[in-house]
Amino acid sequence: MKYSFAIASALLLIPSTLALAPSKRAIIPFFNPVLGGGSWLDNAGSGGGEPLNVVISAFSSAAVLTDDGILNYARAIGFSNECFNIHLGDPQSANLGDGHGAVNQTIELRQDFGDAALGTCLESLIGGNHFRVYRQNGPLANTGALFLAVSKEENVTENHTISPDGYDVGRDSLVAAAVGQTSFGGVDYTTTSQTLLNEMPAGATGVNHGIAVDGTVVLLTVTITS
């Protein structure tokens, strides 16, 4: 049994086994970006990166993993489009080790304070939580999992810089809002979480703004229940 488990674990680390056709069910919840030459940090364009500290599992309902699906789910947990869909600053990119190399974020979503239409305008003024979304769908690891770079930021007078300990705090705040039952737009969700300790390097090396992280990634599995 011990050797069978070791062999099975080793097979999961071979990228070629993870080249999944889009129509097929994922066989793992995500592929570790580092194993494919990627990183758990995105590229913030300033010599550092933001941690990909939450992953929405490929075992989630397929509709959640689409562009429209992640937006509706985000609204169910307190996030929405940027204020008037206006984005300031260049998009950040990430290499998820899936064979695509560095790819720009799919979308950036901000805390909406209970108002999906205009609440993110308040976040732009007073600060709050926000996250960037990256999809793992390259030829080496077509899992469909969504990697989120979550962080809490300061208000506009502080130029939206990341709050002290803002990466870990932002992650934990999003997870607290997500776990359990939520709904939006007539879609009901159940979300479970798994804490992956030391999944990424802890500390401040390479991290944007020199803010240390604890090395933890939280894996969310989101199921549509109606």
PDB file of C-alpha atoms in Angstrom:
ATOM      1  CA  MET A   1       0.000   0.000   0.000  1.00  0.00           C
ATOM      2  CA  LYS A   2       2.855   2.372   0.886  1.00  0.00           C
ATOM      3  CA  TYR A   3       4.569   1.862  -2.476  1.00  0.00           C
ATOM      4  CA  SER A   4       1.305   2.117  -4.415  1.00  0.00           C
ATOM      5  CA  PHE A   5       0.622   5.483  -2.808  1.00  0.00           C
ATOM      6  CA  ALA A   6       4.144   6.684  -3.622  1.00  0.00           C
ATOM      7  CA  ILE A   7       3.787   5.683  -7.268  1.00  0.00           C
ATOM      8  CA  ALA A   8       0.400   7.349  -7.544  1.00  0.00           C
ATOM      9  CA  SER A   9       1.767  10.528  -5.985  1.00  0.00           C
ATOM     10  CA  ALA A  10       4.710  10.570  -8.388  1.00  0.00           C
ATOM     11  CA  LEU A  11       2.439  10.211 -11.396  1.00  0.00           C
ATOM     12  CA  LEU A  12       0.541  13.330 -10.362  1.00  0.00           C
ATOM     13  CA  LEU A  13       3.759  15.309 -10.683  1.00  0.00           C
ATOM     14  CA  ILE A  14       4.265  14.471 -14.369  1.00  0.00           C
ATOM     15  CA  PRO A  15       2.934  17.370 -16.437  1.00  0.00           C
ATOM     16  CA  SER A  16       2.092  15.189 -19.429  1.00  0.00           C
ATOM     17  CA  THR A  17      -0.512  13.353 -17.385  1.00  0.00           C
ATOM     18  CA  LEU A  18      -2.281  16.629 -16.771  1.00  0.00           C
ATOM     19  CA  ALA A  19      -2.921  17.657 -20.377  1.00  0.00           C
ATOM     20  CA  LEU A  20      -6.675  17.451 -20.085  1.00  0.00           C
ATOM     21  CA  ALA A  21      -9.155  18.022 -22.872  1.00  0.00           C
ATOM     22  CA  PRO A  22     -11.528  20.857 -21.932  1.00  0.00           C
ATOM     23  CA  SER A  23     -14.517  18.507 -22.047  1.00  0.00           C
ATOM     24  CA  LYS A  24     -13.055  16.035 -19.566  1.00  0.00           C
ATOM     25  CA  ARG A  25     -13.361  16.047 -15.799  1.00  0.00           C
ATOM     26  CA  ALA A  26     -10.221  17.240 -14.030  1.00  0.00           C
ATOM     27  CA  ILE A  27      -8.224  14.495 -12.344  1.00  0.00           C
ATOM     28  CA  ILE A  28      -6.508  16.786  -9.824  1.00  0.00           C
ATOM     29  CA  PRO A  29      -7.716  20.019  -8.186  1.00  0.00           C
ATOM     30  CA  PHE A  30      -4.795  22.044  -9.614  1.00  0.00           C
ATOM     31  CA  PHE A  31      -1.233  21.624 -10.826  1.00  0.00           C
ATOM     32  CA  ASN A  32       1.568  23.135  -8.744  1.00  0.00           C
ATOM     33  CA  PRO A  33       2.920  25.960 -10.948  1.00  0.00           C
ATOM     34  CA  VAL A  34       6.486  25.479  -9.750  1.00  0.00           C
ATOM     35  CA  LEU A  35       6.603  21.950 -11.199  1.00  0.00           C
ATOM     36  CA  GLY A  36       5.999  23.395 -14.659  1.00  0.00           C
ATOM     37  CA  GLY A  37       8.470  26.235 -14.374  1.00  0.00           C
ATOM     38  CA  GLY A  38       5.940  28.739 -13.012  1.00  0.00           C
ATOM     39  CA  SER A  39       5.630  30.523  -9.693  1.00  0.00           C
ATOM     40  CA  TRP A  40       3.276  31.087  -6.779  1.00  0.00           C
ATOM     41  CA  LEU A  41       3.913  34.821  -7.284  1.00  0.00           C
ATOM     42  CA  ASP A  42       2.509  36.800 -10.169  1.00  0.00           C
ATOM     43  CA  ASN A  43       4.480  39.601 -11.850  1.00  0.00           C
ATOM     44  CA  ALA A  44       3.444  42.977 -10.454  1.00  0.00           C
ATOM     45  CA  GLY A  45       5.760  44.802 -12.839  1.00  0.00           C
ATOM     46  CA  SER A  46       7.771  46.393 -10.050  1.00  0.00           C
ATOM     47  CA  GLY A  47      10.386  43.737  -9.461  1.00  0.00           C
ATOM     48  CA  GLY A  48       8.126  41.760  -7.146  1.00  0.00           C
ATOM     49  CA  GLY A  49       4.993  39.685  -7.300  1.00  0.00           C
ATOM     50  CA  GLU A  50       1.731  39.137  -5.450  1.00  0.00           C
ATOM     51  CA  PRO A  51       1.057  35.681  -4.001  1.00  0.00           C
ATOM     52  CA  LEU A  52      -1.470  33.377  -5.672  1.00  0.00           C
ATOM     53  CA  ASN A  53      -2.846  32.579  -2.257  1.00  0.00           C
ATOM     54  CA  VAL A  54      -6.273  31.112  -3.107  1.00  0.00           C
ATOM     55  CA  VAL A  55      -7.073  28.437  -5.691  1.00  0.00           C
ATOM     56  CA  ILE A  56     -10.574  27.551  -6.844  1.00  0.00           C
ATOM     57  CA  SER A  57     -10.332  23.831  -7.420  1.00  0.00           C
ATOM     58  CA  ALA A  58     -10.847  22.191 -10.796  1.00  0.00           C
ATOM     59  CA  PHE A  59     -13.229  19.898  -8.902  1.00  0.00           C
ATOM     60  CA  SER A  60     -15.633  22.825  -8.565  1.00  0.00           C
ATOM     61  CA  SER A  61     -18.794  22.959 -10.678  1.00  0.00           C
ATOM     62  CA  ALA A  62     -17.724  23.620 -14.260  1.00  0.00           C
ATOM     63  CA  ALA A  63     -19.890  26.723 -14.588  1.00  0.00           C
ATOM     64  CA  VAL A  64     -18.028  28.400 -11.718  1.00  0.00           C
ATOM     65  CA  LEU A  65     -14.734  28.171 -13.615  1.00  0.00           C
ATOM     66  CA  THR A  66     -15.929  30.221 -16.612  1.00  0.00           C
ATOM     67  CA  ASP A  67     -15.512  34.008 -16.917  1.00  0.00           C
ATOM     68  CA  ASP A  68     -19.206  34.633 -16.264  1.00  0.00           C
ATOM     69  CA  GLY A  69     -19.234  31.995 -13.554  1.00  0.00           C
ATOM     70  CA  ILE A  70     -16.395  33.436 -11.483  1.00  0.00           C
ATOM     71  CA  LEU A  71     -17.960  36.898 -11.728  1.00  0.00           C
ATOM     72  CA  ASN A  72     -21.317  35.663 -10.423  1.00  0.00           C
ATOM     73  CA  TYR A  73     -19.616  33.664  -7.679  1.00  0.00           C
ATOM     74  CA  ALA A  74     -17.532  36.693  -6.733  1.00  0.00           C
ATOM     75  CA  ARG A  75     -20.733  38.695  -6.333  1.00  0.00           C
ATOM     76  CA  ALA A  76     -22.086  35.967  -4.071  1.00  0.00           C
ATOM     77  CA  ILE A  77     -19.133  36.415  -1.708  1.00  0.00           C
ATOM     78  CA  GLY A  78     -18.980  40.213  -1.723  1.00  0.00           C
ATOM     79  CA  PHE A  79     -16.960  41.227  -4.792  1.00  0.00           C
ATOM     80  CA  SER A  80     -17.796  42.695  -8.192  1.00  0.00           C
ATOM     81  CA  ASN A  81     -16.423  44.493 -11.264  1.00  0.00           C
ATOM     82  CA  GLU A  82     -14.214  47.498 -10.771  1.00  0.00           C
ATOM     83  CA  CYS A  83     -15.906  50.876 -10.420  1.00  0.00           C
ATOM     84  CA  PHE A  84     -17.667  51.621 -13.727  1.00  0.00           C
ATOM     85  CA  ASN A  85     -15.476  48.844 -15.197  1.00  0.00           C
ATOM     86  CA  ILE A  86     -12.540  51.257 -15.181  1.00  0.00           C
ATOM     87  CA  HIS A  87      -9.166  49.715 -14.412  1.00  0.00           C
ATOM     88  CA  LEU A  88      -6.205  51.909 -13.561  1.00  0.00           C
ATOM     89  CA  GLY A  89      -2.725  50.509 -13.982  1.00  0.00           C
ATOM     90  CA  ASP A  90      -1.340  47.729 -16.110  1.00  0.00           C
ATOM     91  CA  PRO A  91      -2.641  44.172 -15.720  1.00  0.00           C
ATOM     92  CA  GLN A  92      -0.406  41.772 -13.861  1.00  0.00           C
ATOM     93  CA  SER A  93       0.673  38.455 -15.358  1.00  0.00           C
ATOM     94  CA  ALA A  94       1.320  35.010 -13.905  1.00  0.00           C
ATOM     95  CA  ASN A  95       3.013  31.818 -15.043  1.00  0.00           C
ATOM     96  CA  LEU A  96       0.945  28.897 -13.770  1.00  0.00           C
ATOM     97  CA  GLY A  97       3.352  26.267 -15.076  1.00  0.00           C
ATOM     98  CA  ASP A  98       0.776  25.044 -17.600  1.00  0.00           C
ATOM     99  CA  GLY A  99       2.823  25.652 -20.734  1.00  0.00           C
ATOM    100  CA  HIS A 100       1.417  29.083 -21.582  1.00  0.00           C
ATOM    101  CA  GLY A 101       4.183  31.032 -19.861  1.00  0.00           C
ATOM    102  CA  ALA A 102       3.258  34.408 -18.391  1.00  0.00           C
ATOM    103  CA  VAL A 103      -0.376  35.333 -19.107  1.00  0.00           C
ATOM    104  CA  ASN A 104      -2.223  38.489 -18.077  1.00  0.00           C
ATOM    105  CA  GLN A 105      -4.936  38.336 -15.444  1.00  0.00           C
ATOM    106  CA  THR A 106      -8.375  37.302 -16.662  1.00  0.00           C
ATOM    107  CA  ILE A 107     -10.217  39.794 -14.470  1.00  0.00           C
ATOM    108  CA  GLU A 108      -9.766  41.910 -11.343  1.00  0.00           C
ATOM    109  CA  LEU A 109     -12.593  42.131  -8.826  1.00  0.00           C
ATOM    110  CA  ARG A 110     -13.061  44.340  -5.790  1.00  0.00           C
ATOM    111  CA  GLN A 111     -15.003  44.221  -2.542  1.00  0.00           C
ATOM    112  CA  ASP A 112     -18.458  45.659  -3.129  1.00  0.00           C
ATOM    113  CA  PHE A 113     -19.693  46.248   0.449  1.00  0.00           C
ATOM    114  CA  GLY A 114     -23.062  44.684  -0.316  1.00  0.00           C
ATOM    115  CA  ASP A 115     -23.764  46.641  -3.512  1.00  0.00           C
ATOM    116  CA  ALA A 116     -22.751  44.700  -6.639  1.00  0.00           C
ATOM    117  CA  ALA A 117     -23.531  47.673  -8.892  1.00  0.00           C
ATOM    118  CA  LEU A 118     -21.691  50.553  -7.225  1.00  0.00           C
ATOM    119  CA  GLY A 119     -20.018  49.197  -4.100  1.00  0.00           C
ATOM    120  CA  THR A 120     -16.612  48.790  -5.714  1.00  0.00           C
ATOM    121  CA  CYS A 121     -16.499  52.569  -6.198  1.00  0.00           C
ATOM    122  CA  LEU A 122     -16.479  52.798  -2.399  1.00  0.00           C
ATOM    123  CA  GLU A 123     -13.653  50.262  -2.251  1.00  0.00           C
ATOM    124  CA  SER A 124     -11.665  52.436  -4.653  1.00  0.00           C
ATOM    125  CA  LEU A 125     -12.033  55.317  -2.192  1.00  0.00           C
ATOM    126  CA  ILE A 126     -11.677  53.730   1.237  1.00  0.00           C
ATOM    127  CA  GLY A 127      -9.757  50.564   0.380  1.00  0.00           C
ATOM    128  CA  GLY A 128     -10.691  46.961   1.018  1.00  0.00           C
ATOM    129  CA  ASN A 129     -10.216  43.509  -0.395  1.00  0.00           C
ATOM    130  CA  HIS A 130      -9.631  42.660  -4.052  1.00  0.00           C
ATOM    131  CA  PHE A 131      -8.318  39.818  -6.176  1.00  0.00           C
ATOM    132  CA  ARG A 132      -6.936  39.005  -9.619  1.00  0.00           C
ATOM    133  CA  VAL A 133      -7.924  35.813 -11.450  1.00  0.00           C
ATOM    134  CA  TYR A 134      -5.678  33.551 -13.538  1.00  0.00           C
ATOM    135  CA  ARG A 135      -6.856  30.379 -15.279  1.00  0.00           C
ATOM    136  CA  GLN A 136      -4.687  27.250 -15.537  1.00  0.00           C
ATOM    137  CA  ASN A 137      -5.508  25.901 -18.992  1.00  0.00           C
ATOM    138  CA  GLY A 138      -2.265  25.412 -20.902  1.00  0.00           C
ATOM    139  CA  PRO A 139      -1.143  22.350 -22.868  1.00  0.00           C
ATOM    140  CA  LEU A 140       0.895  20.939 -19.968  1.00  0.00           C
ATOM    141  CA  ALA A 141      -1.745  21.342 -17.264  1.00  0.00           C
ATOM    142  CA  ASN A 142      -5.230  22.040 -18.558  1.00  0.00           C
ATOM    143  CA  THR A 143      -6.904  21.701 -15.171  1.00  0.00           C
ATOM    144  CA  GLY A 144      -9.198  24.725 -15.480  1.00  0.00           C
ATOM    145  CA  ALA A 145      -8.424  25.713 -11.879  1.00  0.00           C
ATOM    146  CA  LEU A 146      -8.540  29.416 -11.053  1.00  0.00           C
ATOM    147  CA  PHE A 147      -5.632  30.980  -9.165  1.00  0.00           C
ATOM    148  CA  LEU A 148      -6.465  34.123  -7.206  1.00  0.00           C
ATOM    149  CA  ALA A 149      -4.032  36.793  -6.044  1.00  0.00           C
ATOM    150  CA  VAL A 150      -5.942  38.185  -3.077  1.00  0.00           C
ATOM    151  CA  SER A 151      -4.923  41.203  -1.034  1.00  0.00           C
ATOM    152  CA  LYS A 152      -6.300  43.953   1.157  1.00  0.00           C
ATOM    153  CA  GLU A 153      -5.356  47.463   0.066  1.00  0.00           C
ATOM    154  CA  GLU A 154      -5.330  50.938   1.577  1.00  0.00           C
ATOM    155  CA  ASN A 155      -7.490  53.882   0.515  1.00  0.00           C
ATOM    156  CA  VAL A 156      -6.988  56.187  -2.448  1.00  0.00           C
ATOM    157  CA  THR A 157      -4.903  58.677  -0.455  1.00  0.00           C
ATOM    158  CA  GLU A 158      -2.402  55.849   0.120  1.00  0.00           C
ATOM    159  CA  ASN A 159      -2.387  55.101  -3.629  1.00  0.00           C
ATOM    160  CA  HIS A 160      -4.028  51.712  -3.018  1.00  0.00           C
ATOM    161  CA  THR A 161      -0.846  50.260  -1.593  1.00  0.00           C
ATOM    162  CA  ILE A 162      -1.200  46.859   0.051  1.00  0.00           C
ATOM    163  CA  SER A 163      -2.078  46.973   3.748  1.00  0.00           C
ATOM    164  CA  PRO A 164       0.409  45.655   6.310  1.00  0.00           C
ATOM    165  CA  ASP A 165       0.093  41.852   6.189  1.00  0.00           C
ATOM    166  CA  GLY A 166      -2.438  42.535   3.427  1.00  0.00           C
ATOM    167  CA  TYR A 167      -1.843  39.343   1.455  1.00  0.00           C
ATOM    168  CA  ASP A 168      -2.540  36.937   4.305  1.00  0.00           C
ATOM    169  CA  VAL A 169      -5.317  39.142   5.705  1.00  0.00           C
ATOM    170  CA  GLY A 170      -6.955  39.496   2.292  1.00  0.00           C
ATOM    171  CA  ARG A 171      -6.849  35.735   1.725  1.00  0.00           C
ATOM    172  CA  ASP A 172      -8.366  34.949   5.098  1.00  0.00           C
ATOM    173  CA  SER A 173     -11.102  37.540   4.654  1.00  0.00           C
ATOM    174  CA  LEU A 174     -12.118  36.153   1.260  1.00  0.00           C
ATOM    175  CA  VAL A 175     -12.151  32.586   2.559  1.00  0.00           C
ATOM    176  CA  ALA A 176     -14.295  33.565   5.544  1.00  0.00           C
ATOM    177  CA  ALA A 177     -16.815  35.162   3.187  1.00  0.00           C
ATOM    178  CA  ALA A 178     -16.806  32.198   0.809  1.00  0.00           C
ATOM    179  CA  VAL A 179     -17.056  29.092   2.998  1.00  0.00           C
ATOM    180  CA  GLY A 180     -20.565  27.770   3.512  1.00  0.00           C
ATOM    181  CA  GLN A 181     -23.708  28.672   1.574  1.00  0.00           C
ATOM    182  CA  THR A 182     -23.905  31.827  -0.564  1.00  0.00           C
ATOM    183  CA  SER A 183     -26.002  32.926  -3.529  1.00  0.00           C
ATOM    184  CA  PHE A 184     -26.341  35.582  -6.215  1.00  0.00           C
ATOM    185  CA  GLY A 185     -28.463  36.001  -9.328  1.00  0.00           C
ATOM    186  CA  GLY A 186     -30.535  32.929  -8.583  1.00  0.00           C
ATOM    187  CA  VAL A 187     -27.475  30.670  -8.270  1.00  0.00           C
ATOM    188  CA  ASP A 188     -26.779  28.962  -4.933  1.00  0.00           C
ATOM    189  CA  TYR A 189     -23.277  27.857  -3.952  1.00  0.00           C
ATOM    190  CA  THR A 190     -21.714  25.658  -1.313  1.00  0.00           C
ATOM    191  CA  THR A 191     -18.006  26.248  -0.724  1.00  0.00           C
ATOM    192  CA  THR A 192     -15.574  24.127   1.242  1.00  0.00           C
ATOM    193  CA  SER A 193     -11.944  24.949   1.985  1.00  0.00           C
ATOM    194  CA  GLN A 194      -8.688  23.113   2.498  1.00  0.00           C
ATOM    195  CA  THR A 195      -5.660  24.837   4.003  1.00  0.00           C
ATOM    196  CA  LEU A 196      -2.389  23.952   2.265  1.00  0.00           C
ATOM    197  CA  LEU A 197       0.374  24.874   4.684  1.00  0.00           C
ATOM    198  CA  ASN A 198       3.781  25.788   3.206  1.00  0.00           C
ATOM    199  CA  GLU A 199       2.496  25.371  -0.354  1.00  0.00           C
ATOM    200  CA  MET A 200       4.453  28.475  -1.371  1.00  0.00           C
ATOM    201  CA  PRO A 201       7.642  29.897   0.151  1.00  0.00           C
ATOM    202  CA  ALA A 202       7.037  31.890   3.322  1.00  0.00           C
ATOM    203  CA  GLY A 203       8.655  35.269   3.892  1.00  0.00           C
ATOM    204  CA  ALA A 204       9.103  38.447   1.885  1.00  0.00           C
ATOM    205  CA  THR A 205      11.578  37.325  -0.781  1.00  0.00           C
ATOM    206  CA  GLY A 206      10.270  38.372  -4.189  1.00  0.00           C
ATOM    207  CA  VAL A 207       6.963  39.574  -2.740  1.00  0.00           C
ATOM    208  CA  ASN A 208       5.643  42.944  -3.896  1.00  0.00           C
ATOM    209  CA  HIS A 209       6.187  45.784  -1.386  1.00  0.00           C
ATOM    210  CA  GLY A 210       8.363  43.466   0.714  1.00  0.00           C
ATOM    211  CA  ILE A 211       5.343  42.226   2.667  1.00  0.00           C
ATOM    212  CA  ALA A 212       5.965  38.806   4.211  1.00  0.00           C
ATOM    213  CA  VAL A 213       3.517  35.952   3.609  1.00  0.00           C
ATOM    214  CA  ASP A 214       2.982  32.841   5.703  1.00  0.00           C
ATOM    215  CA  GLY A 215       3.301  30.366   2.811  1.00  0.00           C
ATOM    216  CA  THR A 216      -0.279  29.127   3.054  1.00  0.00           C
ATOM    217  CA  VAL A 217      -2.576  28.620   0.069  1.00  0.00           C
ATOM    218  CA  VAL A 218      -6.278  27.947   0.575  1.00  0.00           C
ATOM    219  CA  LEU A 219      -8.011  25.598  -1.851  1.00  0.00           C
ATOM    220  CA  LEU A 220     -11.714  26.292  -2.363  1.00  0.00           C
ATOM    221  CA  THR A 221     -14.128  23.823  -3.928  1.00  0.00           C
ATOM    222  CA  VAL A 222     -17.287  25.570  -5.097  1.00  0.00           C
ATOM    223  CA  THR A 223     -20.398  23.541  -5.893  1.00  0.00           C
ATOM    224  CA  ILE A 224     -23.515  24.966  -7.508  1.00  0.00           C
ATOM    225  CA  THR A 225     -26.485  23.549  -5.639  1.00  0.00           C
ATOM    226  CA  SER A 226     -29.335  25.109  -7.625  1.00  0.00           C
TER     227      SER A 226
END
